[in-house]
């Protein structure tokens, strides 16, 4: 796995509380088969939000602290941030105030408030895409409004936003609404990345391995590898993989409920 969403940096946000916990998260990640992590503390366009130099400096400290530990140092670390979406995000990205995934790509991990979709959200996502960024929306299944509005998610995807579903949601860690939404997103090809959003070592000890198993059983090896490893690796290299079209609301309503037969049906349509 290459994890594009993790609050592993010590003492910056509600993630790792200190360097010891960051190192424990790295060791847990290594044991879970994670080869690299993009450190994504909460940031935003507000002037008091975390800024790129602070994040980069914390990352350098963690790399240094991990150097003597064979397990912790086996996991690659990259700079990033989880940016609260608002109308100021484009300017903050353009100025380099908040880092994209890996720092040198156009992939920007953005998040929404937990309850509703703000009135400006779709416009700001489109503005980012039009400016050459690739917005990656963190855990849409955990946004209460979005989890019920696949039509809005489909519109976002059509206009250039990619979706990052959380490992914990897939295995029910955030309740049945988020889980059902996450699973439907998988079935409808609306999920482009799966990431941990780890705040503690437990995410790597239990949620990531459980999600890996669940997605493999549901979607098969090929899709699982794409979502956990190949798509994240492409993003970190600054390349946008070719994603299959999502299944529209009309197509979904007329489907056979078995997701495997949906893919067979889609394959047939493309021939
Ligand atoms: Fe997060």
PDB file of C-alpha atoms and ligand atoms in Angstrom:
ATOM      1  CA  UNK A   1       0.000   0.000   0.000  1.00  0.00           C
ATOM      2  CA  UNK A   2       0.990   3.575  -0.628  1.00  0.00           C
ATOM      3  CA  UNK A   3      -0.994   5.709   1.808  1.00  0.00           C
ATOM      4  CA  UNK A   4      -1.851   9.216   0.567  1.00  0.00           C
ATOM      5  CA  UNK A   5      -3.645  10.372   3.723  1.00  0.00           C
ATOM      6  CA  UNK A   6      -2.128  10.097   7.195  1.00  0.00           C
ATOM      7  CA  UNK A   7      -1.857  12.334  10.238  1.00  0.00           C
ATOM      8  CA  UNK A   8       1.497  10.866  11.142  1.00  0.00           C
ATOM      9  CA  UNK A   9       3.453  14.047  11.829  1.00  0.00           C
ATOM     10  CA  UNK A  10       3.962  14.677  15.552  1.00  0.00           C
ATOM     11  CA  UNK A  11       2.150  17.424  17.417  1.00  0.00           C
ATOM     12  CA  UNK A  12       0.818  19.365  14.412  1.00  0.00           C
ATOM     13  CA  UNK A  13      -2.877  18.460  14.530  1.00  0.00           C
ATOM     14  CA  UNK A  14      -5.164  15.804  16.021  1.00  0.00           C
ATOM     15  CA  UNK A  15      -2.883  13.031  14.732  1.00  0.00           C
ATOM     16  CA  UNK A  16       0.259  11.660  16.350  1.00  0.00           C
ATOM     17  CA  UNK A  17       0.769  13.382  19.705  1.00  0.00           C
ATOM     18  CA  UNK A  18       4.552  13.170  19.676  1.00  0.00           C
ATOM     19  CA  UNK A  19       7.551  11.632  17.952  1.00  0.00           C
ATOM     20  CA  UNK A  20       7.177   8.299  19.784  1.00  0.00           C
ATOM     21  CA  UNK A  21       3.649   7.859  18.476  1.00  0.00           C
ATOM     22  CA  UNK A  22       4.756   8.869  14.958  1.00  0.00           C
ATOM     23  CA  UNK A  23       7.465   6.190  15.066  1.00  0.00           C
ATOM     24  CA  UNK A  24       4.969   3.625  16.350  1.00  0.00           C
ATOM     25  CA  UNK A  25       2.667   4.516  13.442  1.00  0.00           C
ATOM     26  CA  UNK A  26       5.557   3.973  11.015  1.00  0.00           C
ATOM     27  CA  UNK A  27       6.336   0.570  12.544  1.00  0.00           C
ATOM     28  CA  UNK A  28       2.652  -0.439  12.420  1.00  0.00           C
ATOM     29  CA  UNK A  29       2.425   0.750   8.821  1.00  0.00           C
ATOM     30  CA  UNK A  30       5.479  -1.314   7.878  1.00  0.00           C
ATOM     31  CA  UNK A  31       3.973  -4.434   9.458  1.00  0.00           C
ATOM     32  CA  UNK A  32       0.734  -3.774   7.518  1.00  0.00           C
ATOM     33  CA  UNK A  33       2.665  -3.733   4.228  1.00  0.00           C
ATOM     34  CA  UNK A  34       2.630   0.028   3.715  1.00  0.00           C
ATOM     35  CA  UNK A  35       5.672   1.033   1.666  1.00  0.00           C
ATOM     36  CA  UNK A  36       5.184   4.818   1.745  1.00  0.00           C
ATOM     37  CA  UNK A  37       3.072   7.442   3.474  1.00  0.00           C
ATOM     38  CA  UNK A  38       2.164  10.964   2.429  1.00  0.00           C
ATOM     39  CA  UNK A  39       1.995  12.994   5.644  1.00  0.00           C
ATOM     40  CA  UNK A  40      -1.172  15.089   5.410  1.00  0.00           C
ATOM     41  CA  UNK A  41      -1.791  17.242   8.488  1.00  0.00           C
ATOM     42  CA  UNK A  42      -4.838  19.519   8.401  1.00  0.00           C
ATOM     43  CA  UNK A  43      -4.190  22.775   6.584  1.00  0.00           C
ATOM     44  CA  UNK A  44      -6.203  25.421   4.802  1.00  0.00           C
ATOM     45  CA  UNK A  45      -6.247  28.865   3.321  1.00  0.00           C
ATOM     46  CA  UNK A  46      -6.737  30.604   6.669  1.00  0.00           C
ATOM     47  CA  UNK A  47      -3.656  32.556   7.754  1.00  0.00           C
ATOM     48  CA  UNK A  48      -3.438  30.576  11.002  1.00  0.00           C
ATOM     49  CA  UNK A  49      -3.521  27.216   9.214  1.00  0.00           C
ATOM     50  CA  UNK A  50      -0.435  25.048   8.995  1.00  0.00           C
ATOM     51  CA  UNK A  51       1.902  26.188   6.255  1.00  0.00           C
ATOM     52  CA  UNK A  52       4.304  24.311   3.987  1.00  0.00           C
ATOM     53  CA  UNK A  53       7.553  25.188   5.866  1.00  0.00           C
ATOM     54  CA  UNK A  54       6.132  23.947   9.196  1.00  0.00           C
ATOM     55  CA  UNK A  55       4.932  20.708   7.633  1.00  0.00           C
ATOM     56  CA  UNK A  56       8.205  20.147   5.758  1.00  0.00           C
ATOM     57  CA  UNK A  57      10.233  20.769   8.891  1.00  0.00           C
ATOM     58  CA  UNK A  58       8.154  18.274  10.957  1.00  0.00           C
ATOM     59  CA  UNK A  59       8.557  15.727   8.179  1.00  0.00           C
ATOM     60  CA  UNK A  60      12.349  16.179   8.155  1.00  0.00           C
ATOM     61  CA  UNK A  61      12.430  15.673  11.933  1.00  0.00           C
ATOM     62  CA  UNK A  62      10.451  12.451  11.639  1.00  0.00           C
ATOM     63  CA  UNK A  63      12.681  11.124   8.848  1.00  0.00           C
ATOM     64  CA  UNK A  64      15.704  11.830  11.039  1.00  0.00           C
ATOM     65  CA  UNK A  65      14.144  10.197  14.103  1.00  0.00           C
ATOM     66  CA  UNK A  66      13.221   7.095  12.080  1.00  0.00           C
ATOM     67  CA  UNK A  67      16.697   6.709  10.610  1.00  0.00           C
ATOM     68  CA  UNK A  68      18.015   4.353  13.299  1.00  0.00           C
ATOM     69  CA  UNK A  69      14.929   2.153  13.368  1.00  0.00           C
ATOM     70  CA  UNK A  70      14.898  -0.610  10.712  1.00  0.00           C
ATOM     71  CA  UNK A  71      11.086  -0.937  10.674  1.00  0.00           C
ATOM     72  CA  UNK A  72      10.225   2.767  10.834  1.00  0.00           C
ATOM     73  CA  UNK A  73      12.820   3.791   8.264  1.00  0.00           C
ATOM     74  CA  UNK A  74      11.577   1.178   5.792  1.00  0.00           C
ATOM     75  CA  UNK A  75       8.479   3.317   5.112  1.00  0.00           C
ATOM     76  CA  UNK A  76       9.025   6.197   2.697  1.00  0.00           C
ATOM     77  CA  UNK A  77       7.686   9.575   3.807  1.00  0.00           C
ATOM     78  CA  UNK A  78       6.398  12.375   1.581  1.00  0.00           C
ATOM     79  CA  UNK A  79       5.103  15.851   2.304  1.00  0.00           C
ATOM     80  CA  UNK A  80       1.443  16.726   1.817  1.00  0.00           C
ATOM     81  CA  UNK A  81      -1.561  18.193   3.568  1.00  0.00           C
ATOM     82  CA  UNK A  82      -5.313  17.777   3.936  1.00  0.00           C
ATOM     83  CA  UNK A  83      -6.707  21.136   2.904  1.00  0.00           C
ATOM     84  CA  UNK A  84     -10.077  22.390   4.158  1.00  0.00           C
ATOM     85  CA  UNK A  85     -11.905  23.380   0.990  1.00  0.00           C
ATOM     86  CA  UNK A  86     -12.939  27.013   0.765  1.00  0.00           C
ATOM     87  CA  UNK A  87     -12.772  29.759  -1.862  1.00  0.00           C
ATOM     88  CA  UNK A  88      -9.229  30.688  -0.785  1.00  0.00           C
ATOM     89  CA  UNK A  89      -7.671  27.294  -1.522  1.00  0.00           C
ATOM     90  CA  UNK A  90      -6.642  27.999  -5.106  1.00  0.00           C
ATOM     91  CA  UNK A  91      -4.644  31.089  -4.050  1.00  0.00           C
ATOM     92  CA  UNK A  92      -3.029  29.172  -1.161  1.00  0.00           C
ATOM     93  CA  UNK A  93      -1.974  26.401  -3.546  1.00  0.00           C
ATOM     94  CA  UNK A  94      -0.722  28.835  -6.181  1.00  0.00           C
ATOM     95  CA  UNK A  95       1.386  30.584  -3.535  1.00  0.00           C
ATOM     96  CA  UNK A  96       2.800  27.271  -2.269  1.00  0.00           C
ATOM     97  CA  UNK A  97       1.417  28.024   1.191  1.00  0.00           C
ATOM     98  CA  UNK A  98      -0.103  24.556   1.471  1.00  0.00           C
ATOM     99  CA  UNK A  99       1.567  21.482  -0.017  1.00  0.00           C
ATOM    100  CA  UNK A 100       0.034  19.215  -2.645  1.00  0.00           C
ATOM    101  CA  UNK A 101       0.576  15.435  -2.448  1.00  0.00           C
ATOM    102  CA  UNK A 102       4.327  14.946  -2.553  1.00  0.00           C
ATOM    103  CA  UNK A 103       4.826  18.720  -2.686  1.00  0.00           C
ATOM    104  CA  UNK A 104       5.688  18.804  -6.368  1.00  0.00           C
ATOM    105  CA  UNK A 105       2.506  17.441  -7.955  1.00  0.00           C
ATOM    106  CA  UNK A 106      -0.812  19.081  -8.884  1.00  0.00           C
ATOM    107  CA  UNK A 107      -2.797  16.579  -6.754  1.00  0.00           C
ATOM    108  CA  UNK A 108      -4.437  18.423  -3.860  1.00  0.00           C
ATOM    109  CA  UNK A 109      -6.077  16.463  -1.037  1.00  0.00           C
ATOM    110  CA  UNK A 110      -9.085  18.490   0.098  1.00  0.00           C
ATOM    111  CA  UNK A 111     -11.757  17.925   2.704  1.00  0.00           C
ATOM    112  CA  UNK A 112     -15.268  19.169   3.418  1.00  0.00           C
ATOM    113  CA  UNK A 113     -16.977  19.795   6.745  1.00  0.00           C
ATOM    114  CA  UNK A 114     -18.564  16.623   8.132  1.00  0.00           C
ATOM    115  CA  UNK A 115     -22.247  17.521   7.771  1.00  0.00           C
ATOM    116  CA  UNK A 116     -23.094  19.458   4.644  1.00  0.00           C
ATOM    117  CA  UNK A 117     -21.664  20.312   1.239  1.00  0.00           C
ATOM    118  CA  UNK A 118     -20.950  24.069   1.365  1.00  0.00           C
ATOM    119  CA  UNK A 119     -22.601  26.079  -1.419  1.00  0.00           C
ATOM    120  CA  UNK A 120     -19.212  26.974  -2.915  1.00  0.00           C
ATOM    121  CA  UNK A 121     -17.748  23.441  -2.880  1.00  0.00           C
ATOM    122  CA  UNK A 122     -18.553  22.349  -6.428  1.00  0.00           C
ATOM    123  CA  UNK A 123     -17.415  25.679  -7.898  1.00  0.00           C
ATOM    124  CA  UNK A 124     -14.112  25.639  -5.989  1.00  0.00           C
ATOM    125  CA  UNK A 125     -13.396  22.030  -7.014  1.00  0.00           C
ATOM    126  CA  UNK A 126     -14.097  22.941 -10.631  1.00  0.00           C
ATOM    127  CA  UNK A 127     -11.956  26.061 -10.366  1.00  0.00           C
ATOM    128  CA  UNK A 128      -9.057  23.929  -9.076  1.00  0.00           C
ATOM    129  CA  UNK A 129      -9.475  21.412 -11.901  1.00  0.00           C
ATOM    130  CA  UNK A 130      -9.683  24.205 -14.493  1.00  0.00           C
ATOM    131  CA  UNK A 131      -6.443  25.640 -13.101  1.00  0.00           C
ATOM    132  CA  UNK A 132      -4.665  22.310 -13.660  1.00  0.00           C
ATOM    133  CA  UNK A 133      -4.911  20.877 -10.167  1.00  0.00           C
ATOM    134  CA  UNK A 134      -6.360  17.446  -9.517  1.00  0.00           C
ATOM    135  CA  UNK A 135      -8.578  17.778  -6.452  1.00  0.00           C
ATOM    136  CA  UNK A 136      -8.723  14.572  -4.425  1.00  0.00           C
ATOM    137  CA  UNK A 137     -11.706  14.675  -2.079  1.00  0.00           C
ATOM    138  CA  UNK A 138     -10.921  13.015   1.250  1.00  0.00           C
ATOM    139  CA  UNK A 139     -13.527  10.590   2.651  1.00  0.00           C
ATOM    140  CA  UNK A 140     -16.654  11.857   0.806  1.00  0.00           C
ATOM    141  CA  UNK A 141     -18.539   8.932   2.351  1.00  0.00           C
ATOM    142  CA  UNK A 142     -18.174  10.535   5.784  1.00  0.00           C
ATOM    143  CA  UNK A 143     -19.842  13.784   4.735  1.00  0.00           C
ATOM    144  CA  UNK A 144     -23.457  13.326   5.802  1.00  0.00           C
ATOM    145  CA  UNK A 145     -25.016  15.154   2.851  1.00  0.00           C
ATOM    146  CA  UNK A 146     -22.675  13.732   0.223  1.00  0.00           C
ATOM    147  CA  UNK A 147     -23.180  10.167   1.464  1.00  0.00           C
ATOM    148  CA  UNK A 148     -26.831  10.532   0.367  1.00  0.00           C
ATOM    149  CA  UNK A 149     -26.133  12.488  -2.834  1.00  0.00           C
ATOM    150  CA  UNK A 150     -24.414  10.327  -5.408  1.00  0.00           C
ATOM    151  CA  UNK A 151     -25.629  12.773  -8.059  1.00  0.00           C
ATOM    152  CA  UNK A 152     -23.379  15.496  -6.577  1.00  0.00           C
ATOM    153  CA  UNK A 153     -20.435  13.093  -6.326  1.00  0.00           C
ATOM    154  CA  UNK A 154     -20.914  12.019  -9.944  1.00  0.00           C
ATOM    155  CA  UNK A 155     -20.960  15.638 -11.049  1.00  0.00           C
ATOM    156  CA  UNK A 156     -17.755  16.321  -9.098  1.00  0.00           C
ATOM    157  CA  UNK A 157     -16.059  13.306 -10.714  1.00  0.00           C
ATOM    158  CA  UNK A 158     -17.184  14.350 -14.196  1.00  0.00           C
ATOM    159  CA  UNK A 159     -15.679  17.767 -13.579  1.00  0.00           C
ATOM    160  CA  UNK A 160     -12.263  16.468 -12.562  1.00  0.00           C
ATOM    161  CA  UNK A 161     -12.364  15.569  -8.865  1.00  0.00           C
ATOM    162  CA  UNK A 162     -11.053  12.199  -7.704  1.00  0.00           C
ATOM    163  CA  UNK A 163     -12.442  10.421  -4.649  1.00  0.00           C
ATOM    164  CA  UNK A 164     -10.443   9.001  -1.737  1.00  0.00           C
ATOM    165  CA  UNK A 165     -12.398   6.567   0.400  1.00  0.00           C
ATOM    166  CA  UNK A 166     -11.197   5.750   3.886  1.00  0.00           C
ATOM    167  CA  UNK A 167     -10.135   2.225   4.867  1.00  0.00           C
ATOM    168  CA  UNK A 168     -12.024   2.532   8.151  1.00  0.00           C
ATOM    169  CA  UNK A 169     -15.292   3.388   6.382  1.00  0.00           C
ATOM    170  CA  UNK A 170     -15.145   0.201   4.321  1.00  0.00           C
ATOM    171  CA  UNK A 171     -15.041  -1.968   7.432  1.00  0.00           C
ATOM    172  CA  UNK A 172     -17.730  -0.041   9.316  1.00  0.00           C
ATOM    173  CA  UNK A 173     -15.482   2.086  11.523  1.00  0.00           C
ATOM    174  CA  UNK A 174     -17.620   5.186  10.920  1.00  0.00           C
ATOM    175  CA  UNK A 175     -21.039   3.590  11.069  1.00  0.00           C
ATOM    176  CA  UNK A 176     -23.396   1.966   8.614  1.00  0.00           C
ATOM    177  CA  UNK A 177     -24.205   5.077   6.527  1.00  0.00           C
ATOM    178  CA  UNK A 178     -20.540   5.738   5.687  1.00  0.00           C
ATOM    179  CA  UNK A 179     -19.929   2.019   5.118  1.00  0.00           C
ATOM    180  CA  UNK A 180     -22.865   1.604   2.731  1.00  0.00           C
ATOM    181  CA  UNK A 181     -21.796   4.709   0.839  1.00  0.00           C
ATOM    182  CA  UNK A 182     -18.170   3.522   0.627  1.00  0.00           C
ATOM    183  CA  UNK A 183     -19.202   0.116  -0.679  1.00  0.00           C
ATOM    184  CA  UNK A 184     -21.570   1.603  -3.268  1.00  0.00           C
ATOM    185  CA  UNK A 185     -18.779   3.943  -4.387  1.00  0.00           C
ATOM    186  CA  UNK A 186     -16.544   0.907  -4.892  1.00  0.00           C
ATOM    187  CA  UNK A 187     -19.213  -0.937  -6.858  1.00  0.00           C
ATOM    188  CA  UNK A 188     -19.916   2.103  -9.029  1.00  0.00           C
ATOM    189  CA  UNK A 189     -16.251   2.828  -9.809  1.00  0.00           C
ATOM    190  CA  UNK A 190     -16.491   6.131  -7.941  1.00  0.00           C
ATOM    191  CA  UNK A 191     -13.549   5.415  -5.651  1.00  0.00           C
ATOM    192  CA  UNK A 192     -10.087   6.244  -7.006  1.00  0.00           C
ATOM    193  CA  UNK A 193      -7.939   5.847  -3.895  1.00  0.00           C
ATOM    194  CA  UNK A 194      -8.215   4.082  -0.557  1.00  0.00           C
ATOM    195  CA  UNK A 195      -6.172   5.627   2.244  1.00  0.00           C
ATOM    196  CA  UNK A 196      -5.902   5.205   5.993  1.00  0.00           C
ATOM    197  CA  UNK A 197      -6.494   8.751   7.324  1.00  0.00           C
ATOM    198  CA  UNK A 198      -4.550   7.289  10.266  1.00  0.00           C
ATOM    199  CA  UNK A 199      -4.404   9.358  13.435  1.00  0.00           C
ATOM    200  CA  UNK A 200      -3.086   6.524  15.640  1.00  0.00           C
ATOM    201  CA  UNK A 201      -1.113   3.284  15.118  1.00  0.00           C
ATOM    202  CA  UNK A 202      -4.360   1.274  15.360  1.00  0.00           C
ATOM    203  CA  UNK A 203      -5.394   2.360  11.877  1.00  0.00           C
ATOM    204  CA  UNK A 204      -2.435   0.434  10.469  1.00  0.00           C
ATOM    205  CA  UNK A 205      -2.687  -2.433  12.964  1.00  0.00           C
ATOM    206  CA  UNK A 206      -6.306  -3.279  12.224  1.00  0.00           C
ATOM    207  CA  UNK A 207      -8.302  -1.057   9.826  1.00  0.00           C
ATOM    208  CA  UNK A 208      -5.916  -1.153   6.865  1.00  0.00           C
ATOM    209  CA  UNK A 209      -5.456  -4.963   6.882  1.00  0.00           C
ATOM    210  CA  UNK A 210      -9.223  -5.471   7.330  1.00  0.00           C
ATOM    211  CA  UNK A 211     -10.025  -3.085   4.489  1.00  0.00           C
ATOM    212  CA  UNK A 212      -7.466  -4.731   2.224  1.00  0.00           C
ATOM    213  CA  UNK A 213      -9.101  -8.095   2.850  1.00  0.00           C
ATOM    214  CA  UNK A 214     -12.633  -6.746   2.398  1.00  0.00           C
ATOM    215  CA  UNK A 215     -11.866  -4.916  -0.851  1.00  0.00           C
ATOM    216  CA  UNK A 216     -10.007  -7.918  -2.264  1.00  0.00           C
ATOM    217  CA  UNK A 217     -12.983 -10.180  -1.497  1.00  0.00           C
ATOM    218  CA  UNK A 218     -15.460  -7.719  -3.019  1.00  0.00           C
ATOM    219  CA  UNK A 219     -13.576  -6.307  -5.998  1.00  0.00           C
ATOM    220  CA  UNK A 220     -10.751  -8.756  -6.761  1.00  0.00           C
ATOM    221  CA  UNK A 221      -6.970  -8.337  -6.820  1.00  0.00           C
ATOM    222  CA  UNK A 222      -6.692  -6.014  -9.806  1.00  0.00           C
ATOM    223  CA  UNK A 223      -9.021  -3.294  -8.508  1.00  0.00           C
ATOM    224  CA  UNK A 224      -7.590  -3.622  -4.993  1.00  0.00           C
ATOM    225  CA  UNK A 225      -4.032  -3.116  -6.221  1.00  0.00           C
ATOM    226  CA  UNK A 226      -5.109  -0.074  -8.216  1.00  0.00           C
ATOM    227  CA  UNK A 227      -6.901   1.559  -5.282  1.00  0.00           C
ATOM    228  CA  UNK A 228      -4.316   0.833  -2.594  1.00  0.00           C
ATOM    229  CA  UNK A 229      -1.084   1.048  -4.576  1.00  0.00           C
ATOM    230  CA  UNK A 230      -1.030   1.885  -8.291  1.00  0.00           C
ATOM    231  CA  UNK A 231      -3.343   4.920  -8.322  1.00  0.00           C
ATOM    232  CA  UNK A 232      -1.628   6.483  -5.269  1.00  0.00           C
ATOM    233  CA  UNK A 233       1.788   5.826  -6.842  1.00  0.00           C
ATOM    234  CA  UNK A 234       0.671   7.514 -10.072  1.00  0.00           C
ATOM    235  CA  UNK A 235      -0.611  10.541  -8.155  1.00  0.00           C
ATOM    236  CA  UNK A 236       2.639  10.839  -6.256  1.00  0.00           C
ATOM    237  CA  UNK A 237       4.454  10.743  -9.587  1.00  0.00           C
ATOM    238  CA  UNK A 238       2.157  13.542 -10.801  1.00  0.00           C
ATOM    239  CA  UNK A 239       0.374  11.329 -13.324  1.00  0.00           C
ATOM    240  CA  UNK A 240      -3.375  10.967 -13.597  1.00  0.00           C
ATOM    241  CA  UNK A 241      -4.276   7.361 -14.323  1.00  0.00           C
ATOM    242  CA  UNK A 242      -7.054   6.579 -16.795  1.00  0.00           C
ATOM    243  CA  UNK A 243     -10.086   5.774 -14.668  1.00  0.00           C
ATOM    244  CA  UNK A 244     -13.148   3.916 -15.941  1.00  0.00           C
ATOM    245  CA  UNK A 245     -16.337   5.964 -16.089  1.00  0.00           C
ATOM    246  CA  UNK A 246     -18.465   5.710 -12.957  1.00  0.00           C
ATOM    247  CA  UNK A 247     -21.848   4.018 -13.141  1.00  0.00           C
ATOM    248  CA  UNK A 248     -24.544   6.691 -13.457  1.00  0.00           C
ATOM    249  CA  UNK A 249     -27.678   6.815 -11.324  1.00  0.00           C
ATOM    250  CA  UNK A 250     -29.828   5.540 -14.212  1.00  0.00           C
ATOM    251  CA  UNK A 251     -27.492   2.644 -14.962  1.00  0.00           C
ATOM    252  CA  UNK A 252     -27.248   1.818 -11.273  1.00  0.00           C
ATOM    253  CA  UNK A 253     -30.991   1.687 -10.816  1.00  0.00           C
ATOM    254  CA  UNK A 254     -31.265  -0.883 -13.600  1.00  0.00           C
ATOM    255  CA  UNK A 255     -28.388  -3.049 -12.473  1.00  0.00           C
ATOM    256  CA  UNK A 256     -28.113  -6.595 -11.339  1.00  0.00           C
ATOM    257  CA  UNK A 257     -27.185  -6.222  -7.660  1.00  0.00           C
ATOM    258  CA  UNK A 258     -24.081  -8.398  -7.921  1.00  0.00           C
ATOM    259  CA  UNK A 259     -21.138  -6.008  -8.497  1.00  0.00           C
ATOM    260  CA  UNK A 260     -19.164  -8.636 -10.389  1.00  0.00           C
ATOM    261  CA  UNK A 261     -21.898  -8.905 -12.985  1.00  0.00           C
ATOM    262  CA  UNK A 262     -21.908  -5.098 -13.287  1.00  0.00           C
ATOM    263  CA  UNK A 263     -18.272  -5.208 -14.369  1.00  0.00           C
ATOM    264  CA  UNK A 264     -19.014  -7.992 -16.830  1.00  0.00           C
ATOM    265  CA  UNK A 265     -21.873  -5.888 -18.164  1.00  0.00           C
ATOM    266  CA  UNK A 266     -19.680  -2.799 -18.424  1.00  0.00           C
ATOM    267  CA  UNK A 267     -16.960  -4.772 -20.188  1.00  0.00           C
ATOM    268  CA  UNK A 268     -19.576  -5.949 -22.683  1.00  0.00           C
ATOM    269  CA  UNK A 269     -20.721  -2.373 -23.287  1.00  0.00           C
ATOM    270  CA  UNK A 270     -17.200  -1.241 -24.117  1.00  0.00           C
ATOM    271  CA  UNK A 271     -16.660  -3.929 -26.735  1.00  0.00           C
TER     272      UNK A 271
HETATM  273 FE1  LIG B   1      -7.554  13.362   7.564  1.00  0.00          FE
END
